[in-house]
PDB file of C-alpha atoms in Angstrom:
ATOM      1  CA  ILE S   1      12.579  -3.226   4.231  1.00 89.00           C
ATOM      2  CA  PRO S   2       9.464  -2.608   6.330  1.00 93.00           C
ATOM      3  CA  PRO S   3       6.752  -1.145   4.057  1.00 95.00           C
ATOM      4  CA  VAL S   4       6.212   1.934   6.240  1.00 95.00           C
ATOM      5  CA  VAL S   5       9.960   2.700   6.021  1.00 96.00           C
ATOM      6  CA  LEU S   6       9.854   2.141   2.269  1.00 97.00           C
ATOM      7  CA  MET S   7       6.967   4.612   2.028  1.00 98.00           C
ATOM      8  CA  GLY S   8       9.139   7.150   3.876  1.00 98.00           C
ATOM      9  CA  VAL S   9      12.045   6.524   1.499  1.00 98.00           C
ATOM     10  CA  PHE S  10       9.791   7.071  -1.506  1.00 98.00           C
ATOM     11  CA  ALA S  11       8.341  10.234   0.086  1.00 98.00           C
ATOM     12  CA  ILE S  12      11.853  11.626   0.577  1.00 98.00           C
ATOM     13  CA  GLY S  13      12.664  10.746  -3.030  1.00 97.00           C
ATOM     14  CA  MET S  14       9.512  12.519  -4.170  1.00 96.00           C
ATOM     15  CA  TRP S  15      10.428  15.608  -2.175  1.00 96.00           C
ATOM     16  CA  LEU S  16      14.002  15.646  -3.527  1.00 96.00           C
ATOM     17  CA  LEU S  17      12.726  15.219  -7.076  1.00 94.00           C
ATOM     18  CA  SER S  18      10.221  18.043  -6.619  1.00 91.00           C
ATOM     19  CA  MET S  19      13.042  20.332  -5.456  1.00 93.00           C
ATOM     20  CA  GLN S  20      15.105  19.628  -8.576  1.00 93.00           C
ATOM     21  CA  LEU S  21      12.473  19.758 -11.303  1.00 88.00           C
ATOM     22  CA  PRO S  22       9.898  22.423 -12.199  1.00 81.00           C
ATOM     23  CA  LYS S  23       6.572  22.449 -10.372  1.00 78.00           C
ATOM     24  CA  GLN S  24       3.308  21.908 -12.240  1.00 75.00           C
ATOM     25  CA  ALA S  25      -0.096  23.321 -11.453  1.00 70.00           C
ATOM     26  CA  LEU S  26      -1.829  20.074 -10.538  1.00 69.00           C
ATOM     27  CA  PHE S  27      -5.556  20.582  -9.981  1.00 65.00           C
ATOM     28  CA  ALA S  28      -4.906  24.340 -10.065  1.00 66.00           C
ATOM     29  CA  ASN S  29      -6.222  25.876  -6.833  1.00 71.00           C
ATOM     30  CA  GLY S  30      -7.703  22.668  -5.425  1.00 70.00           C
ATOM     31  CA  SER S  31      -4.484  20.679  -5.176  1.00 80.00           C
ATOM     32  CA  THR S  32      -4.019  21.162  -1.441  1.00 86.00           C
ATOM     33  CA  LEU S  33      -7.581  20.059  -0.757  1.00 88.00           C
ATOM     34  CA  ALA S  34      -7.182  17.077  -3.111  1.00 89.00           C
ATOM     35  CA  ALA S  35      -3.883  16.194  -1.412  1.00 93.00           C
ATOM     36  CA  VAL S  36      -5.491  16.279   2.035  1.00 95.00           C
ATOM     37  CA  ILE S  37      -8.516  14.231   0.962  1.00 96.00           C
ATOM     38  CA  ILE S  38      -6.422  11.569  -0.808  1.00 97.00           C
ATOM     39  CA  THR S  39      -3.971  11.391   2.090  1.00 98.00           C
ATOM     40  CA  LEU S  40      -6.753  11.025   4.661  1.00 98.00           C
ATOM     41  CA  LEU S  41      -8.393   8.357   2.516  1.00 98.00           C
ATOM     42  CA  GLY S  42      -5.066   6.513   2.459  1.00 98.00           C
ATOM     43  CA  VAL S  43      -4.650   6.786   6.219  1.00 98.00           C
ATOM     44  CA  SER S  44      -8.212   5.513   6.736  1.00 98.00           C
ATOM     45  CA  ILE S  45      -7.756   2.530   4.432  1.00 98.00           C
ATOM     46  CA  ALA S  46      -4.409   1.577   6.006  1.00 97.00           C
ATOM     47  CA  ILE S  47      -5.791   1.835   9.542  1.00 97.00           C
ATOM     48  CA  SER S  48      -8.865  -0.198   8.618  1.00 97.00           C
ATOM     49  CA  GLY S  49      -6.553  -2.956   7.392  1.00 96.00           C
ATOM     50  CA  VAL S  50      -4.636  -2.999  10.672  1.00 95.00           C
ATOM     51  CA  LEU S  51      -7.867  -2.969  12.688  1.00 96.00           C
ATOM     52  CA  ALA S  52      -9.238  -5.915  10.691  1.00 95.00           C
ATOM     53  CA  PHE S  53      -6.091  -7.903  11.522  1.00 93.00           C
ATOM     54  CA  ARG S  54      -6.381  -7.007  15.196  1.00 93.00           C
ATOM     55  CA  LYS S  55     -10.046  -7.995  15.243  1.00 94.00           C
ATOM     56  CA  ALA S  56      -9.080 -11.367  13.743  1.00 93.00           C
ATOM     57  CA  ARG S  57      -6.251 -11.655  16.304  1.00 90.00           C
ATOM     58  CA  THR S  58      -3.574 -12.196  13.690  1.00 90.00           C
ATOM     59  CA  THR S  59      -0.339 -10.384  12.955  1.00 86.00           C
ATOM     60  CA  ALA S  60      -0.290  -7.145  11.012  1.00 87.00           C
ATOM     61  CA  ASN S  61       3.512  -7.291  10.749  1.00 86.00           C
ATOM     62  CA  PRO S  62       4.397  -7.724   7.058  1.00 84.00           C
ATOM     63  CA  MET S  63       7.927  -8.763   7.989  1.00 82.00           C
ATOM     64  CA  GLU S  64       6.649 -11.921   9.723  1.00 82.00           C
ATOM     65  CA  PRO S  65       3.970 -13.477   7.493  1.00 77.00           C
ATOM     66  CA  GLN S  66       4.658 -16.878   9.085  1.00 78.00           C
ATOM     67  CA  ASP S  67       2.892 -15.574  12.198  1.00 82.00           C
ATOM     68  CA  ALA S  68      -0.409 -15.213  10.314  1.00 87.00           C
ATOM     69  CA  SER S  69      -2.986 -17.342  12.089  1.00 90.00           C
ATOM     70  CA  THR S  70      -6.056 -16.385  10.084  1.00 93.00           C
ATOM     71  CA  LEU S  71      -6.807 -15.390   6.519  1.00 94.00           C
ATOM     72  CA  VAL S  72      -8.607 -12.062   6.851  1.00 95.00           C
ATOM     73  CA  ASN S  73     -11.105 -11.567   4.027  1.00 94.00           C
ATOM     74  CA  SER S  74     -13.763  -9.367   5.599  1.00 94.00           C
ATOM     75  CA  GLY S  75     -14.186  -5.620   5.964  1.00 94.00           C
ATOM     76  CA  VAL S  76     -11.813  -3.657   3.757  1.00 97.00           C
ATOM     77  CA  TYR S  77     -10.263  -6.978   2.679  1.00 97.00           C
ATOM     78  CA  ARG S  78     -13.394  -7.596   0.591  1.00 96.00           C
ATOM     79  CA  VAL S  79     -12.307  -4.691  -1.639  1.00 97.00           C
ATOM     80  CA  THR S  80      -8.500  -4.996  -1.698  1.00 98.00           C
ATOM     81  CA  ARG S  81      -6.079  -7.717  -0.638  1.00 97.00           C
ATOM     82  CA  ASN S  82      -3.568  -5.082   0.477  1.00 97.00           C
ATOM     83  CA  PRO S  83      -5.319  -2.165   2.174  1.00 98.00           C
ATOM     84  CA  MET S  84      -2.229  -1.100   4.127  1.00 97.00           C
ATOM     85  CA  TYR S  85      -0.140  -0.874   0.963  1.00 98.00           C
ATOM     86  CA  LEU S  86      -2.990   0.795  -0.922  1.00 98.00           C
ATOM     87  CA  GLY S  87      -3.225   3.287   1.943  1.00 98.00           C
ATOM     88  CA  PHE S  88       0.517   3.984   1.740  1.00 98.00           C
ATOM     89  CA  LEU S  89       0.213   4.510  -2.025  1.00 98.00           C
ATOM     90  CA  LEU S  90      -2.635   6.989  -1.573  1.00 98.00           C
ATOM     91  CA  MET S  91      -0.597   8.848   1.048  1.00 98.00           C
ATOM     92  CA  LEU S  92       2.259   9.115  -1.468  1.00 98.00           C
ATOM     93  CA  VAL S  93      -0.116  10.342  -4.181  1.00 96.00           C
ATOM     94  CA  GLY S  94      -1.491  12.954  -1.773  1.00 96.00           C
ATOM     95  CA  PHE S  95       2.054  14.025  -0.944  1.00 96.00           C
ATOM     96  CA  GLY S  96       2.888  14.308  -4.667  1.00 93.00           C
ATOM     97  CA  LEU S  97      -0.149  16.536  -5.186  1.00 91.00           C
ATOM     98  CA  PHE S  98       0.864  18.647  -2.196  1.00 91.00           C
ATOM     99  CA  LEU S  99       4.335  19.028  -3.733  1.00 90.00           C
ATOM    100  CA  GLN S 100       2.749  20.139  -7.024  1.00 88.00           C
ATOM    101  CA  SER S 101       5.080  17.740  -8.824  1.00 87.00           C
ATOM    102  CA  ALA S 102       3.875  15.393 -11.519  1.00 87.00           C
ATOM    103  CA  TYR S 103       7.455  14.149 -11.716  1.00 89.00           C
ATOM    104  CA  SER S 104       7.340  12.993  -8.117  1.00 91.00           C
ATOM    105  CA  LEU S 105       4.114  11.109  -8.819  1.00 92.00           C
ATOM    106  CA  VAL S 106       6.096   8.895 -11.196  1.00 93.00           C
ATOM    107  CA  LEU S 107       7.808   7.473  -8.103  1.00 96.00           C
ATOM    108  CA  CYS S 108       4.401   6.136  -7.031  1.00 97.00           C
ATOM    109  CA  VAL S 109       4.651   3.722  -9.959  1.00 97.00           C
ATOM    110  CA  GLY S 110       8.034   2.653  -8.599  1.00 97.00           C
ATOM    111  CA  PHE S 111       6.422   2.074  -5.196  1.00 98.00           C
ATOM    112  CA  ILE S 112       3.776  -0.178  -6.771  1.00 98.00           C
ATOM    113  CA  LEU S 113       6.356  -2.148  -8.757  1.00 98.00           C
ATOM    114  CA  TYR S 114       8.617  -2.602  -5.734  1.00 98.00           C
ATOM    115  CA  MET S 115       5.769  -3.602  -3.423  1.00 98.00           C
ATOM    116  CA  ASN S 116       4.380  -6.099  -5.941  1.00 98.00           C
ATOM    117  CA  ARG S 117       7.736  -7.791  -6.520  1.00 97.00           C
ATOM    118  CA  PHE S 118       9.425  -7.709  -3.139  1.00 96.00           C
ATOM    119  CA  GLN S 119       6.590  -7.584  -0.606  1.00 95.00           C
ATOM    120  CA  ILE S 120       3.248  -8.732  -1.988  1.00 96.00           C
ATOM    121  CA  GLU S 121       4.365 -11.658  -4.153  1.00 96.00           C
ATOM    122  CA  PRO S 122       6.385 -13.279  -1.320  1.00 94.00           C
ATOM    123  CA  GLU S 123       3.488 -12.718   1.115  1.00 93.00           C
ATOM    124  CA  GLU S 124       1.034 -14.263  -1.330  1.00 94.00           C
ATOM    125  CA  ARG S 125       3.268 -17.320  -1.874  1.00 94.00           C
ATOM    126  CA  PHE S 126       3.335 -17.841   1.875  1.00 92.00           C
ATOM    127  CA  LEU S 127      -0.421 -17.330   2.278  1.00 93.00           C
ATOM    128  CA  GLU S 128      -1.154 -19.760  -0.536  1.00 94.00           C
ATOM    129  CA  ALA S 129       1.128 -22.372   1.049  1.00 94.00           C
ATOM    130  CA  LYS S 130      -0.448 -21.882   4.482  1.00 93.00           C
ATOM    131  CA  PHE S 131      -4.139 -21.415   3.606  1.00 95.00           C
ATOM    132  CA  HIS S 132      -4.225 -23.389   0.316  1.00 94.00           C
ATOM    133  CA  ASN S 133      -7.559 -23.266  -1.526  1.00 96.00           C
ATOM    134  CA  GLU S 134      -9.028 -20.675   0.818  1.00 96.00           C
ATOM    135  CA  PHE S 135      -6.409 -18.142  -0.317  1.00 96.00           C
ATOM    136  CA  VAL S 136      -6.672 -19.189  -3.977  1.00 96.00           C
ATOM    137  CA  LEU S 137     -10.434 -18.603  -3.891  1.00 97.00           C
ATOM    138  CA  TYR S 138      -9.961 -15.279  -2.100  1.00 97.00           C
ATOM    139  CA  LYS S 139      -7.299 -14.194  -4.590  1.00 96.00           C
ATOM    140  CA  GLY S 140      -9.714 -15.009  -7.429  1.00 96.00           C
ATOM    141  CA  LYS S 141     -12.404 -12.741  -5.935  1.00 97.00           C
ATOM    142  CA  VAL S 142     -10.450  -9.731  -4.626  1.00 98.00           C
ATOM    143  CA  ARG S 143      -7.913  -7.692  -6.568  1.00 97.00           C
ATOM    144  CA  ARG S 144      -4.420  -7.048  -5.249  1.00 96.00           C
ATOM    145  CA  TRP S 145      -4.704  -3.250  -5.109  1.00 96.00           C
ATOM    146  CA  ILE S 146      -8.253  -2.201  -6.042  1.00 89.00           C
TER     147      ILE S 146
END
């Protein structure tokens, strides 16, 4: 499943859950502002990841890791190995805050678990096979999420 589609599926799940369970006053009156700030931060981080891949002239398509021509470890990739996925997670957290639903935020944990197991781990196996020690050293310096 393409990660952006998966993010949409989780967002729909969060919305459905928020419709079925009681709302909570998250951050009281500042929840909309917090939601906007966190969402914009997520969008910025995700876009910076894509731009770093474009600058390096390598694929940003997570469904075709075999097309990776370069190991990108500069820019936002000095802080997180997965800025696009981190960005998606922050967008989901912002959406959960907007929904005023702590219950829906629990699905963000599900997003992390799914992404780790079915997207990130396979990508990392491929990158380690393709870039060998360079990826191992990078992985030792930069955390998966943040």
